[in-house]
Amino acid sequence: MPSDPVISRRGASLLGIAGILLIAATLRLPVGALSPLADQISVDIPLSAAALGVLGMMPPIGFALSGLIAPLVARRVGLETTLLLAVVIMILGHVARALAGGYLVLVLGSFIVLLGAGFGNVLMPSAVKRFAPHALGPMTAAYAMIMAVGSAVPPTLAVPLAEEIDWRFSLGSWAILVTAALVPWVLLAVRGARRRARDRAADPDAAILEPDPHRFATLARSRTVWGITIPFTISSISAYVTFALLPVILQDVAGVTATEAGSLLAVFAITGLPLAFLAPVLTARLRTPTVILAASMALFLVGYGGLLLAPQPLVLLWVVLIGLGQVTFPMCLTLMSLRTRSSQSAASVSGFVQTIGYAVAAIAPLALGALHELTGSWAPSLTILIVLAALTIVAMPMLAARGIVEDEVRARAR
């Protein structure tokens, strides 16, 4: 990248790193900020169980749509401008939710803020690839760790803020934190707008994945892309099913109280913190991530198998093992950067993987919940989760070959 008269290359890298960390702190805020306030919101906006269910589906739906849209927008206006747009969209969504006078506006505001967060999710591997190309593992670890911490903050503070002031202030206050991420991305967007044409000319690999109606079909030719997509999807299903259904499952199969089930869900969430730091660094150092995939599969199999066959007295162990099985999520984020040659390609791969992963994860809790209603037992649902975990083995040979996405796409095109 040639020198810039206003911001040097080193200055741009530092701004980019700061921007990545700041935006990472905002990406999970919309997910956990609303549900703890359901009782307070219901006083002004009636929320039935079905209404809450629709709101609960917004995160994976918003993230899946972002996977389709964000890479195309980034191609049109540049990575930096698109991430700036993501921050602005999140601010507008937080404010819209806080000012909502009715249910439809609450849903619309939730969709807007989650769409912005989804843009950030999709483009973070691309941003790491561009601004920290020589520290992909540590940088991915840093932002994944911050995202994990960010997911725990709203559930902790949302109710106290609502009780101290009101639920509208609690929902809207997160817009203030998101605003802090504006500064670096405004500066970088101005710089990127001046130099986007030269960046494209200097990045010949980007042309392989030019956006067109066949973009997904093009990426689907890559074994590596599917090797990332499969464990990402399994991890996403596990995460959304756990947050939506685990407390009920534990009360039914293990006989724990509602309070104990909530504490066990918190244990599941906390387990992800060290994984968010360790997995990217380990992925970057290993020749292939086969060991991580095998470990994840074994952890899921034992964890879900334990809940199915012997839920008591080791219920805490089973929950911890399921939480540790989520190690493939930060692994996949790292591979999106490691197994591509350009930031543009990383964005396209991230979009492909997250669209499929979150689209499937969106319907998984509903499907498994309906299966329970139909059968009167959680055994079929837990069996399905065990089978899905076993499918991780399919991804192992795909990623063991150490393929690069652009090379695979080019070879298949020939």
CSV table of C-alpha atoms in Angstrom, one decimal, residues 9-272:
chain,number,residue,atom,x,y,z
A,9,ARG,CA,0.5,3.2,6.3
A,10,ARG,CA,1.6,2.6,10.0
A,11,GLY,CA,-1.0,5.2,11.1
A,12,ALA,CA,-3.7,3.4,9.1
A,13,SER,CA,-2.7,0.1,10.6
A,14,LEU,CA,-2.9,1.5,14.1
A,15,LEU,CA,-6.3,3.2,13.4
A,16,GLY,CA,-7.5,-0.1,11.9
A,17,ILE,CA,-6.5,-2.1,14.9
A,18,ALA,CA,-8.2,0.4,17.2
A,19,GLY,CA,-11.3,0.4,15.0
A,20,ILE,CA,-11.4,-3.4,15.1
A,21,LEU,CA,-11.2,-3.6,18.8
A,22,LEU,CA,-13.8,-0.8,19.3
A,23,ILE,CA,-16.3,-2.3,16.9
A,24,ALA,CA,-15.8,-5.7,18.4
A,25,ALA,CA,-17.0,-4.4,21.7
A,26,THR,CA,-20.3,-3.4,20.1
A,27,LEU,CA,-21.2,-6.5,18.0
A,28,ARG,CA,-22.8,-8.5,20.8
A,29,LEU,CA,-24.5,-5.7,22.6
A,30,PRO,CA,-27.8,-5.9,20.6
A,31,VAL,CA,-28.2,-9.6,21.3
A,32,GLY,CA,-28.3,-9.5,25.0
A,33,ALA,CA,-29.7,-6.0,25.7
A,34,LEU,CA,-33.4,-6.6,25.1
A,35,SER,CA,-34.5,-10.0,26.4
A,36,PRO,CA,-33.7,-9.2,30.1
A,37,LEU,CA,-36.0,-6.2,29.9
A,38,ALA,CA,-39.1,-8.2,28.6
A,39,ASP,CA,-41.1,-7.6,31.8
A,40,GLN,CA,-40.4,-3.8,31.8
A,41,ILE,CA,-41.0,-3.4,28.1
A,42,SER,CA,-44.3,-5.3,28.4
A,43,VAL,CA,-45.8,-2.6,30.6
A,44,ASP,CA,-45.7,-0.2,27.6
A,45,ILE,CA,-45.5,-2.7,24.6
A,46,PRO,CA,-47.3,-6.0,25.2
A,47,LEU,CA,-45.0,-8.9,24.5
A,48,SER,CA,-46.5,-12.4,24.1
A,49,ALA,CA,-44.5,-15.5,24.0
A,50,ALA,CA,-44.8,-15.6,20.2
A,51,ALA,CA,-43.7,-11.9,20.1
A,52,LEU,CA,-40.6,-12.7,22.2
A,53,GLY,CA,-40.0,-15.7,19.9
A,54,VAL,CA,-39.9,-13.4,16.8
A,55,LEU,CA,-37.5,-11.0,18.6
A,56,GLY,CA,-35.4,-14.0,19.5
A,57,MET,CA,-35.1,-15.0,15.9
A,58,MET,CA,-33.8,-11.6,14.8
A,59,PRO,CA,-30.1,-12.2,15.6
A,60,PRO,CA,-29.5,-15.2,13.4
A,61,ILE,CA,-31.8,-13.8,10.6
A,62,GLY,CA,-30.0,-10.4,10.7
A,63,PHE,CA,-26.6,-12.0,10.7
A,64,ALA,CA,-27.5,-14.4,7.8
A,65,LEU,CA,-28.8,-11.5,5.7
A,66,SER,CA,-25.6,-9.6,6.5
A,67,GLY,CA,-23.6,-12.4,5.1
A,68,LEU,CA,-25.3,-11.9,1.7
A,69,ILE,CA,-25.2,-8.1,1.7
A,70,ALA,CA,-22.0,-7.0,3.5
A,71,PRO,CA,-19.4,-8.4,1.1
A,72,LEU,CA,-21.2,-6.8,-1.9
A,73,VAL,CA,-21.4,-3.4,-0.2
A,74,ALA,CA,-17.8,-3.6,0.7
A,75,ARG,CA,-16.9,-4.3,-2.9
A,76,ARG,CA,-18.9,-1.2,-4.0
A,77,VAL,CA,-17.8,1.3,-1.4
A,78,GLY,CA,-14.8,-0.2,0.3
A,79,LEU,CA,-14.2,-2.1,3.5
A,80,GLU,CA,-13.6,0.9,5.6
A,81,THR,CA,-16.7,2.8,4.4
A,82,THR,CA,-18.8,-0.3,4.9
A,83,LEU,CA,-17.6,-0.8,8.5
A,84,LEU,CA,-18.4,2.9,9.1
A,85,LEU,CA,-21.9,2.2,7.7
A,86,ALA,CA,-22.2,-0.7,10.1
A,87,VAL,CA,-21.5,1.5,13.1
A,88,VAL,CA,-24.0,4.1,11.9
A,89,ILE,CA,-26.7,1.5,11.4
A,90,MET,CA,-26.1,0.1,14.9
A,91,ILE,CA,-26.5,3.5,16.4
A,92,LEU,CA,-29.7,4.1,14.5
A,93,GLY,CA,-31.1,0.7,15.5
A,94,HIS,CA,-30.3,1.2,19.2
A,95,VAL,CA,-32.0,4.6,19.2
A,96,ALA,CA,-35.0,3.2,17.3
A,97,ARG,CA,-35.5,0.4,19.8
A,98,ALA,CA,-35.3,2.9,22.7
A,99,LEU,CA,-37.9,5.2,21.1
A,100,ALA,CA,-40.3,2.4,20.0
A,101,GLY,CA,-43.9,3.2,20.6
A,102,GLY,CA,-45.2,-0.2,19.4
A,103,TYR,CA,-44.1,-3.7,18.7
A,104,LEU,CA,-43.5,-3.3,15.0
A,105,VAL,CA,-41.0,-0.5,15.6
A,106,LEU,CA,-39.3,-2.6,18.3
A,107,VAL,CA,-38.9,-5.4,15.8
A,108,LEU,CA,-37.7,-3.0,13.1
A,109,GLY,CA,-35.2,-1.4,15.4
A,110,SER,CA,-34.0,-4.8,16.5
A,111,PHE,CA,-33.6,-5.9,12.8
A,112,ILE,CA,-31.7,-2.6,12.0
A,113,VAL,CA,-29.2,-2.9,14.9
A,114,LEU,CA,-28.6,-6.6,14.3
A,115,LEU,CA,-28.1,-6.0,10.6
A,116,GLY,CA,-25.4,-3.4,11.4
A,117,ALA,CA,-23.8,-5.9,13.9
A,118,GLY,CA,-24.0,-8.6,11.2
A,119,PHE,CA,-22.1,-6.3,8.8
A,120,GLY,CA,-19.4,-6.1,11.5
A,121,ASN,CA,-19.4,-9.8,12.1
A,122,VAL,CA,-18.9,-10.6,8.4
A,123,LEU,CA,-16.2,-8.0,7.7
A,124,MET,CA,-14.1,-8.4,10.9
A,125,PRO,CA,-11.9,-11.2,9.3
A,126,SER,CA,-11.4,-9.0,6.3
A,127,ALA,CA,-10.4,-6.0,8.5
A,128,VAL,CA,-7.9,-8.2,10.4
A,129,LYS,CA,-6.5,-9.4,7.1
A,130,ARG,CA,-6.0,-5.8,5.9
A,131,PHE,CA,-4.8,-4.0,9.1
A,132,ALA,CA,-2.9,-6.8,10.9
A,133,PRO,CA,-1.8,-9.3,8.2
A,134,HIS,CA,1.2,-10.4,10.2
A,135,ALA,CA,-0.7,-11.1,13.4
A,136,LEU,CA,-3.8,-12.8,12.3
A,137,GLY,CA,-4.0,-15.2,15.2
A,138,PRO,CA,-3.4,-12.7,18.0
A,139,MET,CA,-5.6,-10.1,16.5
A,140,THR,CA,-8.4,-12.5,15.9
A,141,ALA,CA,-8.0,-13.7,19.5
A,142,ALA,CA,-8.1,-10.1,20.8
A,143,TYR,CA,-11.3,-9.2,19.0
A,144,ALA,CA,-13.0,-12.5,19.7
A,145,MET,CA,-12.2,-12.1,23.4
A,146,ILE,CA,-13.7,-8.6,23.4
A,147,MET,CA,-16.8,-9.9,21.6
A,148,ALA,CA,-17.2,-12.6,24.2
A,149,VAL,CA,-16.9,-10.0,27.0
A,150,GLY,CA,-19.3,-7.8,25.2
A,151,SER,CA,-21.9,-10.5,25.1
A,152,ALA,CA,-21.9,-10.7,28.9
A,153,VAL,CA,-22.2,-6.9,29.6
A,154,PRO,CA,-25.8,-6.2,28.5
A,155,PRO,CA,-27.5,-9.0,30.5
A,156,THR,CA,-25.5,-7.8,33.6
A,157,LEU,CA,-26.4,-4.1,33.3
A,158,ALA,CA,-29.6,-3.9,31.4
A,159,VAL,CA,-32.0,-4.5,34.3
A,160,PRO,CA,-30.1,-2.3,36.8
A,161,LEU,CA,-30.2,0.6,34.3
A,162,ALA,CA,-33.9,0.0,33.6
A,163,GLU,CA,-34.7,0.0,37.3
A,164,GLU,CA,-32.6,3.1,38.0
A,165,ILE,CA,-34.1,5.1,35.1
A,166,ASP,CA,-36.3,3.2,32.6
A,167,TRP,CA,-36.1,0.5,29.9
A,168,ARG,CA,-35.8,3.0,27.1
A,169,PHE,CA,-32.7,4.5,28.6
A,170,SER,CA,-31.3,1.0,29.1
A,171,LEU,CA,-31.8,0.1,25.5
A,172,GLY,CA,-30.7,3.4,24.1
A,173,SER,CA,-27.6,3.8,26.3
A,174,TRP,CA,-25.7,1.2,24.2
A,175,ALA,CA,-25.7,3.7,21.3
A,176,ILE,CA,-23.3,5.8,23.3
A,177,LEU,CA,-20.7,3.0,23.5
A,178,VAL,CA,-21.2,2.3,19.7
A,179,THR,CA,-20.5,6.0,18.9
A,180,ALA,CA,-16.9,5.6,20.2
A,181,ALA,CA,-16.2,3.4,17.2
A,182,LEU,CA,-17.1,6.1,14.8
A,183,VAL,CA,-13.8,8.1,15.0
A,184,PRO,CA,-11.3,5.6,13.5
A,185,TRP,CA,-13.7,4.4,10.8
A,186,VAL,CA,-14.5,7.9,9.7
A,187,LEU,CA,-10.8,8.6,9.3
A,188,LEU,CA,-10.2,5.3,7.5
A,189,ALA,CA,-13.3,5.7,5.3
A,190,VAL,CA,-12.0,9.0,4.0
A,191,ARG,CA,-8.6,7.5,3.3
A,192,GLY,CA,-10.1,4.4,1.7
A,193,ALA,CA,-12.4,6.4,-0.6
A,194,ARG,CA,-9.3,8.2,-2.0
A,195,ARG,CA,-7.4,5.0,-2.6
A,196,ARG,CA,-9.8,2.3,-3.4
A,197,ALA,CA,-9.0,2.1,-7.1
A,198,ARG,CA,-5.3,1.8,-6.4
A,199,ASP,CA,-5.9,-0.9,-3.8
A,200,ARG,CA,-8.0,-2.9,-6.2
A,201,ALA,CA,-5.3,-2.7,-8.9
A,202,ALA,CA,-2.7,-3.9,-6.4
A,203,ASP,CA,-4.8,-6.9,-5.3
A,204,PRO,CA,-5.2,-9.2,-8.3
A,205,ASP,CA,-6.7,-12.0,-6.3
A,206,ALA,CA,-9.8,-9.9,-5.5
A,207,ALA,CA,-11.0,-10.3,-9.1
A,208,ILE,CA,-11.5,-14.0,-8.6
A,209,LEU,CA,-14.4,-13.4,-6.3
A,210,GLU,CA,-16.0,-10.3,-7.9
A,211,PRO,CA,-19.6,-10.0,-6.7
A,212,ASP,CA,-22.1,-11.4,-9.2
A,213,PRO,CA,-25.2,-13.6,-9.1
A,214,HIS,CA,-23.0,-16.7,-9.0
A,215,ARG,CA,-20.8,-15.6,-6.1
A,216,PHE,CA,-22.1,-18.3,-3.8
A,217,ALA,CA,-21.8,-20.9,-6.5
A,218,THR,CA,-18.2,-19.8,-7.1
A,219,LEU,CA,-17.2,-20.1,-3.4
A,220,ALA,CA,-19.0,-23.4,-3.2
A,221,ARG,CA,-16.3,-24.9,-5.5
A,222,SER,CA,-13.8,-24.6,-2.7
A,223,ARG,CA,-13.3,-27.5,-0.3
A,224,THR,CA,-11.7,-25.1,2.2
A,225,VAL,CA,-14.8,-22.9,2.3
A,226,TRP,CA,-17.0,-26.0,3.1
A,227,GLY,CA,-14.4,-27.1,5.6
A,228,ILE,CA,-15.0,-23.8,7.4
A,229,THR,CA,-18.7,-23.7,6.9
A,230,ILE,CA,-19.5,-27.1,8.4
A,231,PRO,CA,-18.0,-26.6,11.9
A,232,PHE,CA,-19.1,-22.9,11.9
A,233,THR,CA,-22.7,-24.1,11.3
A,234,ILE,CA,-22.5,-26.8,13.9
A,235,SER,CA,-21.1,-24.4,16.5
A,236,SER,CA,-23.8,-21.8,15.7
A,237,ILE,CA,-26.6,-24.4,16.0
A,238,SER,CA,-25.2,-25.5,19.4
A,239,ALA,CA,-24.9,-21.9,20.6
A,240,TYR,CA,-28.4,-20.8,19.6
A,241,VAL,CA,-30.0,-24.0,20.8
A,242,THR,CA,-28.2,-23.7,24.1
A,243,PHE,CA,-29.2,-20.1,24.8
A,244,ALA,CA,-32.8,-20.8,23.7
A,245,LEU,CA,-33.5,-24.2,25.2
A,246,LEU,CA,-30.8,-25.4,27.6
A,247,PRO,CA,-32.4,-24.0,30.8
A,248,VAL,CA,-35.6,-25.8,29.9
A,249,ILE,CA,-33.8,-29.0,28.9
A,250,LEU,CA,-31.8,-29.0,32.2
A,251,GLN,CA,-34.9,-28.5,34.3
A,252,ASP,CA,-36.6,-31.4,32.5
A,253,VAL,CA,-33.8,-34.0,32.2
A,254,ALA,CA,-31.6,-33.1,35.1
A,255,GLY,CA,-34.2,-31.9,37.6
A,256,VAL,CA,-32.4,-28.6,38.4
A,257,THR,CA,-34.3,-25.5,39.5
A,258,ALA,CA,-34.8,-22.5,37.2
A,259,THR,CA,-32.2,-20.5,39.1
A,260,GLU,CA,-29.7,-23.4,38.8
A,261,ALA,CA,-30.4,-23.7,35.1
A,262,GLY,CA,-29.7,-20.0,34.7
A,263,SER,CA,-26.4,-20.3,36.5
A,264,LEU,CA,-25.4,-23.3,34.3
A,265,LEU,CA,-26.2,-21.2,31.2
A,266,ALA,CA,-23.9,-18.5,32.6
A,267,VAL,CA,-21.2,-21.2,33.0
A,268,PHE,CA,-21.7,-22.1,29.3
A,269,ALA,CA,-21.2,-18.5,28.3
A,270,ILE,CA,-18.1,-18.0,30.6
A,271,THR,CA,-16.5,-21.1,29.2
A,272,GLY,CA,-16.2,-19.3,25.8
